[in-house]
Amino acid sequence: MTRINWGIVSTGRIAALFCQDLVFSANSHLYAVAARQQTDADAFAKQYGAEKAYQGYQALFDDPDVDIVYVATPHNFHFQQVYDALMAGKHVLCEKPMTVSVEECNILVTLAKDKGLLLMEALWTYFLPAIKQAKKWLDEGRIGQLKHVKVDFGYPIPFTPDGREYNPQLAGGCLLDMGIYPLAIADYFIKADIDNLYVQAHVCETGVEDDVIIIGKSGDIAVSLASSFQCRLSNNAYLIGDKGYIVIPDAFRASECSLYHLDELVDSFIDSRASLGYHFEADEACRLIEQGDLESRVVTHQHSLLFQSQLARIKALI
């Protein structure tokens, strides 16, 4: 078994959740963390057991013992940090959305291929057992022909003009922060682009959207998605066919799913994992590195480019 040394860029909440789960990934070793302030890096390393703590990200990229970098900073910083990590010869797992434009995403994908390095967007939801079970039911025809996909994700976040979520200089807005989940979950089950888009959004005083509803079509499938900073949405996914439907509660972090025919519950699945679920994507990255693969078949580069295209088209309609 190959031990993969992880270097963590950021000491924020998502980085903490990811590192908390690394202990469940057999090949993973939390080797180093980097932050803008040495005190933050030291505190994080002590709490989660990292061997090294660096002030500044380039120092982490330059460490020859770092195998893969996990980028968990605000969206607008992803491009430069991923670029610098790839240039330093490191594999990269980057939080979603990987960039804030199609152009940036194309540059990173091309660079990773040129350097012979793994680049993967951190769509942890794709690897959750309940999501995979729902896909299995769908592929088996348990709900017949898919007709509707409905997904939303929203939590109330108090308005603070300088906060990351509401600051346009930090790529704020609920579309990038939360809307990527409904888009990605819909794509996992539809496996096709969405067109005929209709977007209804509320824009707050800083100029970013804090509530978005997206309606569209993918072939004969009607798609309804939403994200919000204003309120707690259901956060469920519904896959509705002509013979039944599947419900995935809290789909972004799914731990269960249920299958219905009309009003009758005919099947259910509950994931009894002890972790939050972030270690599944870490396992995938480790497996790919060990096998010498440069791209995940679950979260492909085309997925990342498609999401950037969708986000850009939706933004243009806000």
Short mmCIF file of C-alpha atoms in Angstrom, two decimals, residues 25-222:
data_model
loop_
_atom_site.label_atom_id
_atom_site.label_comp_id
_atom_site.label_asym_id
_atom_site.label_seq_id
_atom_site.Cartn_x
_atom_site.Cartn_y
_atom_site.Cartn_z
CA SER A 25 -8.57 6.94 4.09
CA ALA A 26 -6.14 4.00 4.32
CA ASN A 27 -3.52 5.39 1.91
CA SER A 28 -3.72 9.00 3.08
CA HIS A 29 -1.31 10.73 5.42
CA LEU A 30 -1.80 14.32 6.57
CA TYR A 31 1.72 15.54 6.02
CA ALA A 32 1.64 19.35 5.78
CA VAL A 33 -0.59 22.40 6.02
CA ALA A 34 -0.04 25.97 4.87
CA ALA A 35 -1.71 29.23 5.85
CA ARG A 36 -1.08 32.93 5.41
CA GLN A 37 -0.12 33.18 9.10
CA GLN A 38 2.32 30.77 10.76
CA THR A 39 0.26 30.73 13.95
CA ASP A 40 -2.79 29.48 12.02
CA ALA A 41 -0.77 26.77 10.30
CA ASP A 42 0.80 25.68 13.61
CA ALA A 43 -2.56 25.49 15.38
CA PHE A 44 -4.14 23.50 12.54
CA ALA A 45 -1.19 21.10 12.34
CA LYS A 46 -1.36 20.47 16.07
CA GLN A 47 -5.12 19.88 16.04
CA TYR A 48 -5.16 17.47 13.09
CA GLY A 49 -1.72 15.90 13.39
CA ALA A 50 0.15 17.30 10.38
CA GLU A 51 3.93 16.90 10.46
CA LYS A 52 4.72 20.23 8.81
CA ALA A 53 3.21 23.71 9.08
CA TYR A 54 4.13 26.39 6.57
CA GLN A 55 3.55 30.12 6.35
CA GLY A 56 2.73 30.75 2.72
CA TYR A 57 1.55 28.27 0.15
CA GLN A 58 4.63 28.19 -2.08
CA ALA A 59 6.67 26.73 0.76
CA LEU A 60 4.26 23.80 0.87
CA PHE A 61 4.35 23.41 -2.92
CA ASP A 62 8.15 23.32 -2.81
CA ASP A 63 8.29 20.54 -0.19
CA PRO A 64 9.50 17.44 -2.09
CA ASP A 65 7.61 15.11 0.26
CA VAL A 66 4.18 16.51 -0.60
CA ASP A 67 2.48 14.20 -3.11
CA ILE A 68 -0.88 15.91 -3.55
CA VAL A 69 -2.26 19.31 -2.62
CA TYR A 70 -5.81 19.87 -1.41
CA VAL A 71 -6.96 23.44 -2.16
CA ALA A 72 -9.77 24.69 0.09
CA THR A 73 -9.49 28.47 -0.12
CA PRO A 74 -12.19 30.86 -1.46
CA HIS A 75 -13.10 30.25 -5.11
CA ASN A 76 -11.30 33.23 -6.59
CA PHE A 77 -7.95 32.02 -5.24
CA HIS A 78 -8.22 28.51 -6.67
CA PHE A 79 -6.81 29.23 -10.10
CA GLN A 80 -3.48 30.68 -8.98
CA GLN A 81 -2.99 28.17 -6.19
CA VAL A 82 -3.77 25.17 -8.39
CA TYR A 83 -1.57 26.63 -11.13
CA ASP A 84 1.34 27.10 -8.70
CA ALA A 85 0.92 23.60 -7.27
CA LEU A 86 0.92 22.02 -10.72
CA MET A 87 3.96 24.04 -11.74
CA ALA A 88 5.70 22.67 -8.64
CA GLY A 89 4.93 19.13 -9.80
CA LYS A 90 2.14 18.34 -7.36
CA HIS A 91 -1.09 16.45 -7.97
CA VAL A 92 -4.13 18.53 -7.01
CA LEU A 93 -7.58 17.98 -5.51
CA CYS A 94 -9.35 21.34 -5.62
CA GLU A 95 -12.57 22.36 -3.92
CA LYS A 96 -15.54 23.17 -6.10
CA PRO A 97 -16.00 25.20 -8.14
CA MET A 98 -12.44 24.66 -9.29
CA THR A 99 -12.26 28.08 -10.96
CA VAL A 100 -14.51 31.07 -11.64
CA SER A 101 -14.41 30.90 -15.45
CA VAL A 102 -14.25 28.45 -18.33
CA GLU A 103 -10.97 30.01 -19.45
CA GLU A 104 -9.27 29.43 -16.10
CA CYS A 105 -10.51 25.84 -16.00
CA ASN A 106 -9.18 25.17 -19.51
CA ILE A 107 -5.76 26.52 -18.56
CA LEU A 108 -5.52 24.26 -15.51
CA VAL A 109 -6.74 21.16 -17.34
CA THR A 110 -4.21 21.74 -20.13
CA LEU A 111 -1.40 22.38 -17.65
CA ALA A 112 -2.16 19.23 -15.67
CA LYS A 113 -2.09 17.14 -18.83
CA ASP A 114 1.16 18.76 -19.97
CA LYS A 115 2.78 18.11 -16.59
CA GLY A 116 1.46 14.55 -16.32
CA LEU A 117 -0.31 15.30 -13.03
CA LEU A 118 -3.67 14.44 -11.52
CA LEU A 119 -6.16 17.30 -11.36
CA MET A 120 -9.54 16.57 -9.81
CA GLU A 121 -12.41 18.74 -8.63
CA ALA A 122 -13.48 17.84 -5.08
CA LEU A 123 -17.05 16.72 -5.76
CA TRP A 124 -17.26 14.55 -2.67
CA THR A 125 -21.01 14.04 -3.17
CA TYR A 126 -20.35 11.86 -6.24
CA PHE A 127 -18.61 9.25 -4.06
CA LEU A 128 -21.20 8.95 -1.29
CA PRO A 129 -22.78 5.48 -1.07
CA ALA A 130 -26.36 6.80 -0.98
CA ILE A 131 -25.83 8.79 -4.18
CA LYS A 132 -24.34 5.71 -5.86
CA GLN A 133 -27.28 3.60 -4.68
CA ALA A 134 -29.79 6.08 -6.11
CA LYS A 135 -27.94 5.94 -9.43
CA LYS A 136 -28.06 2.14 -9.35
CA TRP A 137 -31.85 2.20 -8.87
CA LEU A 138 -32.18 4.68 -11.72
CA ASP A 139 -29.99 2.62 -14.06
CA GLU A 140 -31.95 -0.53 -13.18
CA GLY A 141 -35.15 1.16 -14.35
CA ARG A 142 -36.73 1.08 -10.91
CA ILE A 143 -38.49 4.42 -11.49
CA GLY A 144 -38.95 4.00 -15.23
CA GLN A 145 -38.10 6.84 -17.59
CA LEU A 146 -36.62 9.85 -15.79
CA LYS A 147 -38.92 12.87 -16.22
CA HIS A 148 -37.99 15.40 -13.52
CA VAL A 149 -34.88 16.21 -11.50
CA LYS A 150 -35.27 18.62 -8.60
CA VAL A 151 -32.36 19.62 -6.35
CA ASP A 152 -31.83 22.53 -4.00
CA PHE A 153 -29.26 23.62 -1.45
CA GLY A 154 -29.57 26.61 0.83
CA TYR A 155 -28.76 27.80 4.32
CA PRO A 156 -29.40 31.24 5.82
CA ILE A 157 -26.14 33.17 6.05
CA PRO A 158 -26.31 36.54 7.84
CA PHE A 159 -25.48 39.43 5.54
CA THR A 160 -21.99 40.84 6.09
CA PRO A 161 -20.75 43.00 3.18
CA ASP A 162 -17.10 42.05 3.71
CA GLY A 163 -17.76 38.38 4.37
CA ARG A 164 -16.59 35.83 1.82
CA GLU A 165 -20.13 34.84 0.84
CA TYR A 166 -21.28 38.38 0.00
CA ASN A 167 -18.05 39.97 -1.24
CA PRO A 168 -17.86 40.19 -5.06
CA GLN A 169 -14.08 40.53 -4.82
CA LEU A 170 -14.01 37.04 -3.27
CA ALA A 171 -16.30 35.53 -5.92
CA GLY A 172 -19.22 35.72 -3.51
CA GLY A 173 -22.81 34.73 -4.20
CA CYS A 174 -24.85 31.62 -3.55
CA LEU A 175 -24.50 30.34 -7.12
CA LEU A 176 -20.78 29.54 -6.82
CA ASP A 177 -20.90 28.75 -3.14
CA MET A 178 -23.98 26.49 -3.06
CA GLY A 179 -25.42 26.34 -6.57
CA ILE A 180 -22.59 24.11 -7.77
CA TYR A 181 -24.12 21.28 -5.71
CA PRO A 182 -27.53 21.17 -7.42
CA LEU A 183 -25.86 21.50 -10.83
CA ALA A 184 -23.40 18.70 -10.09
CA ILE A 185 -25.99 16.38 -8.55
CA ALA A 186 -28.34 16.91 -11.49
CA ASP A 187 -25.53 16.13 -13.93
CA TYR A 188 -24.61 12.94 -12.04
CA PHE A 189 -28.03 11.50 -12.81
CA ILE A 190 -28.84 13.16 -16.15
CA LYS A 191 -25.39 12.89 -17.78
CA ALA A 192 -26.23 15.71 -20.20
CA ASP A 193 -26.20 19.49 -20.36
CA ILE A 194 -29.15 21.69 -19.41
CA ASP A 195 -30.60 24.17 -21.88
CA ASN A 196 -33.70 26.39 -22.24
CA LEU A 197 -32.57 28.02 -19.03
CA TYR A 198 -34.82 30.33 -17.03
CA VAL A 199 -33.24 32.01 -14.00
CA GLN A 200 -34.90 33.98 -11.24
CA ALA A 201 -32.53 35.57 -8.74
CA HIS A 202 -32.37 38.13 -5.95
CA VAL A 203 -29.29 40.34 -5.94
CA CYS A 204 -28.25 41.87 -2.62
CA GLU A 205 -26.70 45.29 -2.05
CA THR A 206 -23.12 44.13 -2.67
CA GLY A 207 -24.13 43.03 -6.17
CA VAL A 208 -24.01 39.26 -5.65
CA GLU A 209 -26.95 36.87 -5.80
CA ASP A 210 -28.26 35.52 -2.50
CA ASP A 211 -31.15 33.44 -3.87
CA VAL A 212 -31.33 31.70 -7.26
CA ILE A 213 -33.91 29.48 -8.95
CA ILE A 214 -32.90 27.68 -12.16
CA ILE A 215 -35.33 25.94 -14.47
CA GLY A 216 -34.35 24.16 -17.66
CA LYS A 217 -34.59 21.08 -19.84
CA SER A 218 -32.22 18.25 -20.62
CA GLY A 219 -33.78 16.45 -23.53
CA ASP A 220 -37.16 15.31 -22.21
CA ILE A 221 -36.13 15.78 -18.57
CA ALA A 222 -37.40 18.85 -16.71
#
